GROMACS .gro file of C-alpha atoms in nm:
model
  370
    1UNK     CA    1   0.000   0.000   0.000
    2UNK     CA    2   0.298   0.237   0.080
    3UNK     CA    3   0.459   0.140  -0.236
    4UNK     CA    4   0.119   0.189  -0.430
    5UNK     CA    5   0.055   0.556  -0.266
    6UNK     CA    6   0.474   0.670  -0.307
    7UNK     CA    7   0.378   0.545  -0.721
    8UNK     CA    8   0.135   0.776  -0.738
    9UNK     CA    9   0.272   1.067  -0.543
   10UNK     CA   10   0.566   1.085  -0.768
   11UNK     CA   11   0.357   1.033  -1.091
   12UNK     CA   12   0.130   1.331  -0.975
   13UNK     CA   13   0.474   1.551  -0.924
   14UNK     CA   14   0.590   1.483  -1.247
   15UNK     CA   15   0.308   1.590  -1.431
   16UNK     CA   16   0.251   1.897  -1.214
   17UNK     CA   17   0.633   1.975  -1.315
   18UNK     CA   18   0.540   1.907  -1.680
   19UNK     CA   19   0.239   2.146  -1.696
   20UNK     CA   20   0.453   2.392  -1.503
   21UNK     CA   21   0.753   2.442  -1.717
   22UNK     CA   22   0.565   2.621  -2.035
   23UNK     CA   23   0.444   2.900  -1.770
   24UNK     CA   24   0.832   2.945  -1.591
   25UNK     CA   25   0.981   2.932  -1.947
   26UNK     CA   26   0.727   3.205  -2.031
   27UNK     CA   27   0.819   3.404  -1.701
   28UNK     CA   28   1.159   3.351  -1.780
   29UNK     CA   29   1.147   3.481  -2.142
   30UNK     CA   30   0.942   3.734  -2.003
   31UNK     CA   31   1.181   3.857  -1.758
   32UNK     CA   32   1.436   3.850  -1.988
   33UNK     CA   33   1.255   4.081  -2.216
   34UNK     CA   34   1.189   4.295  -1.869
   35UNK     CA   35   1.584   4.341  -1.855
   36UNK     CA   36   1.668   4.407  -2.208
   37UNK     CA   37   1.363   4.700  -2.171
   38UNK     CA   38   1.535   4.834  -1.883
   39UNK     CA   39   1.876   4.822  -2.047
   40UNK     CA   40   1.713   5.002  -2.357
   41UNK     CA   41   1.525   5.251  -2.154
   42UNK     CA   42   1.839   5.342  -1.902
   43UNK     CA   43   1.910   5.699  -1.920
   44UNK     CA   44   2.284   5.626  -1.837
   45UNK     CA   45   2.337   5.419  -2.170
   46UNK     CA   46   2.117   5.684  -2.371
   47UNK     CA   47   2.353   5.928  -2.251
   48UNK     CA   48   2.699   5.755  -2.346
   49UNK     CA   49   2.562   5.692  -2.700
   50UNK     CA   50   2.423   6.073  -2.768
   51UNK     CA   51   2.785   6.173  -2.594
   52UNK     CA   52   2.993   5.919  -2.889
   53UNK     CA   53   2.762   6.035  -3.183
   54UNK     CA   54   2.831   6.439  -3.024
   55UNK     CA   55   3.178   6.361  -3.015
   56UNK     CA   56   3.224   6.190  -3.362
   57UNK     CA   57   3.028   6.527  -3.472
   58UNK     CA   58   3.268   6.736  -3.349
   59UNK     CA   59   3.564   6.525  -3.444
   60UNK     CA   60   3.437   6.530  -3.833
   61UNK     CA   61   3.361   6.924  -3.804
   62UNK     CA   62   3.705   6.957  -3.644
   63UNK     CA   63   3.867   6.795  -3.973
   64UNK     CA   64   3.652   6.949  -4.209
   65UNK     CA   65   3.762   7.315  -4.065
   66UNK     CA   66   4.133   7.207  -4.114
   67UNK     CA   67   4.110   7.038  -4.452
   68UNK     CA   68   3.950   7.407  -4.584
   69UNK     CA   69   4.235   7.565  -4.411
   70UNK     CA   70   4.496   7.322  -4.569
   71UNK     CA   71   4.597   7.370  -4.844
   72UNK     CA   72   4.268   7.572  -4.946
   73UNK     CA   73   4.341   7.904  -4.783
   74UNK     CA   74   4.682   7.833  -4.675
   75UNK     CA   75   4.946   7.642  -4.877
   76UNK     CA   76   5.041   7.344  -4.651
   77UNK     CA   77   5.007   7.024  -4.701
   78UNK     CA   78   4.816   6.814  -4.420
   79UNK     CA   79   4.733   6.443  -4.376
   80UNK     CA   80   4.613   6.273  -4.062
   81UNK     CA   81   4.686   6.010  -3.835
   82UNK     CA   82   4.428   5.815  -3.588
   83UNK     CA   83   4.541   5.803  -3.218
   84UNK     CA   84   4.400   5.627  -2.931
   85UNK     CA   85   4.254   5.848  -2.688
   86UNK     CA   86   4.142   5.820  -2.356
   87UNK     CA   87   4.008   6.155  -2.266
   88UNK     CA   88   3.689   6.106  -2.483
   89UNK     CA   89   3.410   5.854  -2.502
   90UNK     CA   90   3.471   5.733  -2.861
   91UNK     CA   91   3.844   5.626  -2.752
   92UNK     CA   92   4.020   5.745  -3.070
   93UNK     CA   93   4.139   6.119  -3.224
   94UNK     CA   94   4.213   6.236  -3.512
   95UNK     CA   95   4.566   6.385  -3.503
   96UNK     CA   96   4.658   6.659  -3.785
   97UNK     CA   97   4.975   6.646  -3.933
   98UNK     CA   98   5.117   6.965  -4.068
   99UNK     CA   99   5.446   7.054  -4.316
  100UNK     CA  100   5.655   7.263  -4.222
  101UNK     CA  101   5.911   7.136  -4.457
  102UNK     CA  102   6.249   7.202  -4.276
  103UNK     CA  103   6.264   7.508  -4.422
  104UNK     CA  104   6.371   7.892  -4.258
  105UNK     CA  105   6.048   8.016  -4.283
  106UNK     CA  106   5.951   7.962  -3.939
  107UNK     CA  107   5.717   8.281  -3.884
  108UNK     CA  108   5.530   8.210  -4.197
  109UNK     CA  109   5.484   7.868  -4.043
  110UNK     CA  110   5.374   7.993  -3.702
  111UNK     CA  111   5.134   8.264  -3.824
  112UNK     CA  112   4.990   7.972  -4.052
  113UNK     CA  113   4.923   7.763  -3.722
  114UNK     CA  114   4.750   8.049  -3.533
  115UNK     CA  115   4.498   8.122  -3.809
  116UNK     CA  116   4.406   7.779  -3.828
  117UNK     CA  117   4.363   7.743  -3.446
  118UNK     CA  118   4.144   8.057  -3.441
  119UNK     CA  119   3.969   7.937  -3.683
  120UNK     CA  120   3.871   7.610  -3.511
  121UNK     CA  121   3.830   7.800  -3.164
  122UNK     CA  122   3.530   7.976  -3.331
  123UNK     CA  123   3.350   7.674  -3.458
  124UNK     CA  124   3.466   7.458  -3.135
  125UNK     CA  125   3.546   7.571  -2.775
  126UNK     CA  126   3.836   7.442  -2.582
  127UNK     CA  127   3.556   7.380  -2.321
  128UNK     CA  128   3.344   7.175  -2.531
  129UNK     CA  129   3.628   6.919  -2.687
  130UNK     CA  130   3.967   7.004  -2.551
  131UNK     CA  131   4.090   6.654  -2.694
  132UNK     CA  132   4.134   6.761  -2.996
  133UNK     CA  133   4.369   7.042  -2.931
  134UNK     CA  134   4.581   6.835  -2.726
  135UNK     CA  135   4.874   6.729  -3.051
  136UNK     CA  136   4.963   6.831  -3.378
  137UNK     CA  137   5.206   6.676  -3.547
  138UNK     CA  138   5.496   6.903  -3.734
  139UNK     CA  139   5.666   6.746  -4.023
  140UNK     CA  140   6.024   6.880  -4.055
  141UNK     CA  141   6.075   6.720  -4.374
  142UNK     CA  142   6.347   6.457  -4.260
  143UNK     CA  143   6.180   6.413  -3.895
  144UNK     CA  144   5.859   6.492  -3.734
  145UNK     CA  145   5.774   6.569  -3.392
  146UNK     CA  146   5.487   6.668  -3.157
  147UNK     CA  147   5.336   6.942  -3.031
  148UNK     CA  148   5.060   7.058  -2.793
  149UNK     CA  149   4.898   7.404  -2.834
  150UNK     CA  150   4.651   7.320  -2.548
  151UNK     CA  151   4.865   7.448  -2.283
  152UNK     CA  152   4.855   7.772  -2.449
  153UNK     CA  153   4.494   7.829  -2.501
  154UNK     CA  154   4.353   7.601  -2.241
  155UNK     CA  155   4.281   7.907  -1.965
  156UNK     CA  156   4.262   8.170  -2.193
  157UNK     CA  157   4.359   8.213  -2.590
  158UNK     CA  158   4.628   8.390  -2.610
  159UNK     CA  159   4.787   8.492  -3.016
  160UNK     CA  160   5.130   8.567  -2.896
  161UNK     CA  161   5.199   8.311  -2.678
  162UNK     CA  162   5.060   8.026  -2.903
  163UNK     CA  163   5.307   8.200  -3.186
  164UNK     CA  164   5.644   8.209  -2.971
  165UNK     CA  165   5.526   7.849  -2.814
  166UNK     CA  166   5.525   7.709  -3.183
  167UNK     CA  167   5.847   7.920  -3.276
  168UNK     CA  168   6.035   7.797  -3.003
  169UNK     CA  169   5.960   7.454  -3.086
  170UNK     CA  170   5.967   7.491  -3.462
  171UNK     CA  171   6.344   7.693  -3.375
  172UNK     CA  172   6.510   7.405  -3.128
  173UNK     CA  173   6.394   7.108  -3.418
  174UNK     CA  174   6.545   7.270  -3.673
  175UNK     CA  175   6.862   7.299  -3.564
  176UNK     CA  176   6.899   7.016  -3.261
  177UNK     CA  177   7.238   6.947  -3.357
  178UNK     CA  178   7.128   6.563  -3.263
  179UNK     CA  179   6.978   6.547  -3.595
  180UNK     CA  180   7.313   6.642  -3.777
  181UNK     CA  181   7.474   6.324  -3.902
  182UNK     CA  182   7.785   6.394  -4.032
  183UNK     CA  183   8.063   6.458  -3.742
  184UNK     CA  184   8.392   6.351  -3.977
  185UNK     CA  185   8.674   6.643  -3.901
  186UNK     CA  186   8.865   6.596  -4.238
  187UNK     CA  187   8.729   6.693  -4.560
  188UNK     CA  188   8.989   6.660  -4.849
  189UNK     CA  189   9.128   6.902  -5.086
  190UNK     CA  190   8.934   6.961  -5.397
  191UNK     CA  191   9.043   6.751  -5.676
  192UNK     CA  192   8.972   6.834  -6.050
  193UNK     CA  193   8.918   6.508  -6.254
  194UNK     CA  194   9.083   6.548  -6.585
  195UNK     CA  195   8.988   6.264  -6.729
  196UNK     CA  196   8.600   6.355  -6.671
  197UNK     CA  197   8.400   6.367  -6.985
  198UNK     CA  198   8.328   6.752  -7.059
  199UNK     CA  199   8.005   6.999  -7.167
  200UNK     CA  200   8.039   7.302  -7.356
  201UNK     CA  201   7.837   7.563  -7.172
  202UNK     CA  202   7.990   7.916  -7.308
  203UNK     CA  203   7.645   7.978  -7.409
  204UNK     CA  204   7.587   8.017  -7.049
  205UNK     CA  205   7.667   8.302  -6.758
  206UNK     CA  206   7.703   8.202  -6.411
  207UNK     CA  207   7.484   8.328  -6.145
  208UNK     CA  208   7.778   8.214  -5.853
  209UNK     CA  209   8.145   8.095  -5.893
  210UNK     CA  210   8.433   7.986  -5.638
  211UNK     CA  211   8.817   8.025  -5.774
  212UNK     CA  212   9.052   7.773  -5.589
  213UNK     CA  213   9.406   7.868  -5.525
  214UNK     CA  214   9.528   7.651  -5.859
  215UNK     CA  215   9.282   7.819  -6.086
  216UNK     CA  216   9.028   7.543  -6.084
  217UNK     CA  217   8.686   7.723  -6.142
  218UNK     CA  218   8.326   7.608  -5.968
  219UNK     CA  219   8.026   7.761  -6.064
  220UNK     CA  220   7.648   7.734  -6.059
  221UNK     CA  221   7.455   7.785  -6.383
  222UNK     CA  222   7.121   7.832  -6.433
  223UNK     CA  223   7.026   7.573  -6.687
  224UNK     CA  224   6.631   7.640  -6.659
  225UNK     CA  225   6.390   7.851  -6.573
  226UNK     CA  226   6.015   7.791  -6.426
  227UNK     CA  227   5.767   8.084  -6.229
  228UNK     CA  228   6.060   8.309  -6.202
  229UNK     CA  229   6.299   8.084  -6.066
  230UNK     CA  230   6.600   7.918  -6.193
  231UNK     CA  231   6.779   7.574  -6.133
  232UNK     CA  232   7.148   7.534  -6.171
  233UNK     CA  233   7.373   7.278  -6.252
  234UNK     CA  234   7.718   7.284  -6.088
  235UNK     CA  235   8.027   7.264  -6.299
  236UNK     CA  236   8.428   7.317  -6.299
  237UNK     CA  237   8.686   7.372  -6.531
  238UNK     CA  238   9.013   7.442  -6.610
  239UNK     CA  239   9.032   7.604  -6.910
  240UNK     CA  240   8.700   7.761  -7.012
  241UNK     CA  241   8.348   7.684  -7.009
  242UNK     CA  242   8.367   7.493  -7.292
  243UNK     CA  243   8.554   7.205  -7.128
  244UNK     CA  244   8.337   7.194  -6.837
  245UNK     CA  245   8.259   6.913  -6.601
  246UNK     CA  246   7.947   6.873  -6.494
  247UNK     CA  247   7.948   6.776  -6.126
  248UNK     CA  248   7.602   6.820  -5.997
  249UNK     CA  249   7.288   6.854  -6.216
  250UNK     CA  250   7.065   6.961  -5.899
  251UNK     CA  251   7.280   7.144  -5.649
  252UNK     CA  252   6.988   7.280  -5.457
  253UNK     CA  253   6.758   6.950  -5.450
  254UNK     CA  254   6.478   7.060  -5.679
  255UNK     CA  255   6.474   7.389  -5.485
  256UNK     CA  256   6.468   7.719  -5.764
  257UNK     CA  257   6.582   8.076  -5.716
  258UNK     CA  258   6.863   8.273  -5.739
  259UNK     CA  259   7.234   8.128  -5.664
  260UNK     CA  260   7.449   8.495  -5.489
  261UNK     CA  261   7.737   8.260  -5.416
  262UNK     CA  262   7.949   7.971  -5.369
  263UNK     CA  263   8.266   7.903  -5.143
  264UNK     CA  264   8.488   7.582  -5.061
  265UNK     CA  265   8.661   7.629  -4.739
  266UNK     CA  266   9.053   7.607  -4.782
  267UNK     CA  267   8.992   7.426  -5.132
  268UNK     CA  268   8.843   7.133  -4.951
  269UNK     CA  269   8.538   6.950  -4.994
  270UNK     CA  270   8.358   7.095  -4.759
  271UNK     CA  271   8.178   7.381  -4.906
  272UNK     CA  272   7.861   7.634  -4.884
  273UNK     CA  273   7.617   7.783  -5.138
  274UNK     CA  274   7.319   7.994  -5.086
  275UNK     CA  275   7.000   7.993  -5.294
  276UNK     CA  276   6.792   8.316  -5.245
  277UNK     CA  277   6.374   8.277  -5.343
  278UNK     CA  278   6.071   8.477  -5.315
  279UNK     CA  279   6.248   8.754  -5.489
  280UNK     CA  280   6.512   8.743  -5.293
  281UNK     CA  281   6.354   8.815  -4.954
  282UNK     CA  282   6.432   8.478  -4.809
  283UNK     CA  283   6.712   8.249  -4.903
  284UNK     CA  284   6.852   7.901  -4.780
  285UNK     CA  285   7.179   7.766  -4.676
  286UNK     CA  286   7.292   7.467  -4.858
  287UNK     CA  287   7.642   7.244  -4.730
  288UNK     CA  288   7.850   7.026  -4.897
  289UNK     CA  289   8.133   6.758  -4.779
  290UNK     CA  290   8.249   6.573  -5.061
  291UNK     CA  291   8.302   6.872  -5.316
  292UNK     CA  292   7.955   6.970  -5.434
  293UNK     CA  293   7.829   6.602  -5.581
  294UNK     CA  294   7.569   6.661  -5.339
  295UNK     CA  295   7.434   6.929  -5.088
  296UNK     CA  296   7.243   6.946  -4.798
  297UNK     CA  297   7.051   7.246  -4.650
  298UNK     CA  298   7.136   7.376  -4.315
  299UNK     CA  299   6.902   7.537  -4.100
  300UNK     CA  300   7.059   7.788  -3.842
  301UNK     CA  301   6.849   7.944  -3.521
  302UNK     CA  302   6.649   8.285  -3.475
  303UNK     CA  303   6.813   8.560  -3.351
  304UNK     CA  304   6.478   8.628  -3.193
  305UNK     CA  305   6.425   8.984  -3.236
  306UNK     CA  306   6.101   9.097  -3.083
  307UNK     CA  307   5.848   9.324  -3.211
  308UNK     CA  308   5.599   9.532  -3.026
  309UNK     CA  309   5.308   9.305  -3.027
  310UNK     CA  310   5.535   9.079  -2.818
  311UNK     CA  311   5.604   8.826  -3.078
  312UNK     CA  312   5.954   8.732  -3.242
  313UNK     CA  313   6.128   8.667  -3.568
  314UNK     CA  314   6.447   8.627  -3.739
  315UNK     CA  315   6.540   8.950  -3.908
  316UNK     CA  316   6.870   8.773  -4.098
  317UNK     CA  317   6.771   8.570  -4.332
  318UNK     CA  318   6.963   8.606  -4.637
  319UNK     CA  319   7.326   8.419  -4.566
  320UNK     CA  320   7.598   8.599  -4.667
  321UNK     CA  321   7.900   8.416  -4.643
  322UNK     CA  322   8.089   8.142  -4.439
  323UNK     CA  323   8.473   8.166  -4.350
  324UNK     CA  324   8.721   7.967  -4.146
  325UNK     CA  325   8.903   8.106  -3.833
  326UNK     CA  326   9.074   8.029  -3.532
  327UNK     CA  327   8.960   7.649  -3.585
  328UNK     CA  328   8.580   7.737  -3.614
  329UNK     CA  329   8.348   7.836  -3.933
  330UNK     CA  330   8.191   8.154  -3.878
  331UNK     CA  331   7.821   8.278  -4.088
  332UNK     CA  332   7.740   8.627  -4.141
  333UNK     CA  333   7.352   8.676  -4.217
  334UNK     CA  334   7.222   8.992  -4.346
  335UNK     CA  335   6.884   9.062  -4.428
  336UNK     CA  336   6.646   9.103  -4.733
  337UNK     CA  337   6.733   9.424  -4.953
  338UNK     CA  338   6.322   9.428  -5.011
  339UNK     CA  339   6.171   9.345  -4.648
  340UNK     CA  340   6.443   9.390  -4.402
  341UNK     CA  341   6.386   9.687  -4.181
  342UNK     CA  342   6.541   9.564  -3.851
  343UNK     CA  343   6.724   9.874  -3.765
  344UNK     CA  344   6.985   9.877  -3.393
  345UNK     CA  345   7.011  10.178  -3.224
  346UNK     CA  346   7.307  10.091  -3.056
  347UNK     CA  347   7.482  10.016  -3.375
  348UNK     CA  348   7.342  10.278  -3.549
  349UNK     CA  349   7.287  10.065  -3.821
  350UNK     CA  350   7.066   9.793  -3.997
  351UNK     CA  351   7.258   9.539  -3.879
  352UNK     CA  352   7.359   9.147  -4.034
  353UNK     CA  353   7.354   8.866  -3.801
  354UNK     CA  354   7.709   8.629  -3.672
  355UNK     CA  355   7.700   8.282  -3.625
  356UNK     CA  356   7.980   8.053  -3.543
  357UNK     CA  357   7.974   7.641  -3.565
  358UNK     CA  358   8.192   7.401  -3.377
  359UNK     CA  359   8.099   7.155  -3.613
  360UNK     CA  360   8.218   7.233  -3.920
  361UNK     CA  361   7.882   7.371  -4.021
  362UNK     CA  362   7.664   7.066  -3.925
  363UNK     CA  363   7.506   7.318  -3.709
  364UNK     CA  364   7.542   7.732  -3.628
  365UNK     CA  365   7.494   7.918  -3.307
  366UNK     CA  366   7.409   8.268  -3.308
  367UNK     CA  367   7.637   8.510  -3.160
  368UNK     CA  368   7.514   8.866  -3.201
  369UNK     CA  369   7.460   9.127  -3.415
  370UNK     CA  370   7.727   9.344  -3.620
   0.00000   0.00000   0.00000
């Protein structure tokens, strides 16, 4: 009989757990639903998504207002590069990177940056997305290097602070005499290669020439001419043009402009020409070790003359020639016959700017004026 009653118990339990389980699997699914609602609903994830869709908003205004800067208004190149980024929602940024080419033109550069950062500060605060002022990236042509404007417009935007920030920075890459590989202390005497197959070019008149102490000739030619510039070819001779060895067909590395002169140190190989553009109101400094086969520019710092809004520049900009004394190279720098209107009243003069170099011109360090 207890057998018979236990029989039935447990056959009763299992059907009353068989009709059950439709009703908990529909209390189940139904809770389940309940959650997924609430998740939906939660003001707290509503939030975070409306804060990433802002913030991609602002990132894609943000690069729209640089790429009609660059090169639309202003002549720079600029490209981009995606960064992770932990000061935002969306976890990335969109870093701008900017040319500044390696070039001397460093207050061009500067003023370039400003506009461009004005121009975003109008469309977005530094309040409302300070992560995207936080890096730009300056290509020096060679090298390229970081730098963040947000600690100079972060309290309050300031022009000339943001300009000398940038101008110090721009200054100390350019001429970080780290980034100056060649260190070798003996250059060679110049050596004219009779042998050499020769060019006539009597047709042609020399814009620059060098005269070493055994009457070997160097000079740069202009071969071509494109939007008022020129582009030289660097020969020697012996005798006369028309025996001429050519021995560089692009001295100044695609660069065009005007060649005002040409020098070998003691008839070595080491050697210095300067190329003059923009009609001659700017200029660059070009250096060669192995006899003018090929020639590299040299940058060489700001004098950092300042002008009465508070910001500075480099008055001496057109090199002017580079000599050898007392075991160092010395570089005086004058400045453009158009622009230059730097004018010291304790030299009573518009004055030229001296550098000397330890290095053998790898690098310059500026002395004073004279």
């Amino acid at each position: 009989m207890m057998r018979k009653a236990f029989g039935i118990f447990l056959s009763l339990a299992l059907v009353l757990s068989a009709c059950a389980s439709p009703d908990l699997d529909k209390k189940q699914s139904g809770a389940d639903q309940a959650v997924e609602a609430i998740s939906e609903d939660d003001p707290d994830t509503t939030d975070i998504e409306q804060q990433k869709e802002e913030e991609n908003k602002i990132l894609e205004k943000f690069k729209n207002l640089a790429e009609e800067t660059f090169p639309e208004k202003i002549q720079r190149s600029l490209s981009w590069e995606t960064k992770e980024c932990s000061d935002n929602l969306i976890g990335t940024v969109t870093v701008p990177i900017l040319d500044e080419n390696g070039m001397q033109d460093i207050s061009w550069f500067c003023e370039d940056i400003c506009d461009w950062i004005e121009i975003c500060l109008n469309e977005i605060t530094y309040d409302e997305a300070p992560w995207i002022y936080r890096e730009i990236i300056v290509n020096f042509g060679s090298s390229s290097d970081s730098f963040n404007p947000s600690f100079y417009i972060c309290n309050h935007y300031n022009r000339k602070t943001l300009y000398n920030g940038i101008y110090d920075f721009v200054d100390y890459k350019l001429n970080n005499p780290d980034s100056q590989s060649d260190r070798q202390t003996d250059y060679g005497a110049l050596i004219f290669d009779d042998k050499a197959n020769t060019e006539d070019f009597s047709d042609y008149e020399a814009d620059s020439s060098y005269q070493t102490g055994n009457g070997i000739t160097y000079e740069m030619v202009p071969v071509d001419r494109a939007a008022g510039s020129s582009y030289f070819y660097l020969i020697s001779y012996k005798n006369g043009r028309d025996e001429s060895i050519v021995i560089n067909d692009n001295p100044f590395n695609g660069s065009g402009g005007e060649s005002t002169w040409i020098t070998f140190i003691d008839d070595t190989c080491l050697g210095f020409a300067c190329l003059t553009y923009s009609g001659g109101d700017y200029a660059l400094l070009f250096r060669t070790t192995n006899g003018g086969h090929s020639f590299k520019q040299i940058n060489y710092p700001s004098a950092k003359i300042e002008l009465s809004d508070g910001t500075v520049y480099n008055p001496f900009v057109i090199p002017e020639k580079v000599w050898s004394e007392d075991g160092n190279l010395y570089m005086l720098v004058g400045q453009s016959q158009w622009s230059g209107d730097y004018y010291s009243e304790e030299l009573g003069k518009y004055p030229s700017g001296l550098y000397i170099s330890h290095d053998y011109g790898a690098s310059f360090e500026y002395l004073g004026e004279q």
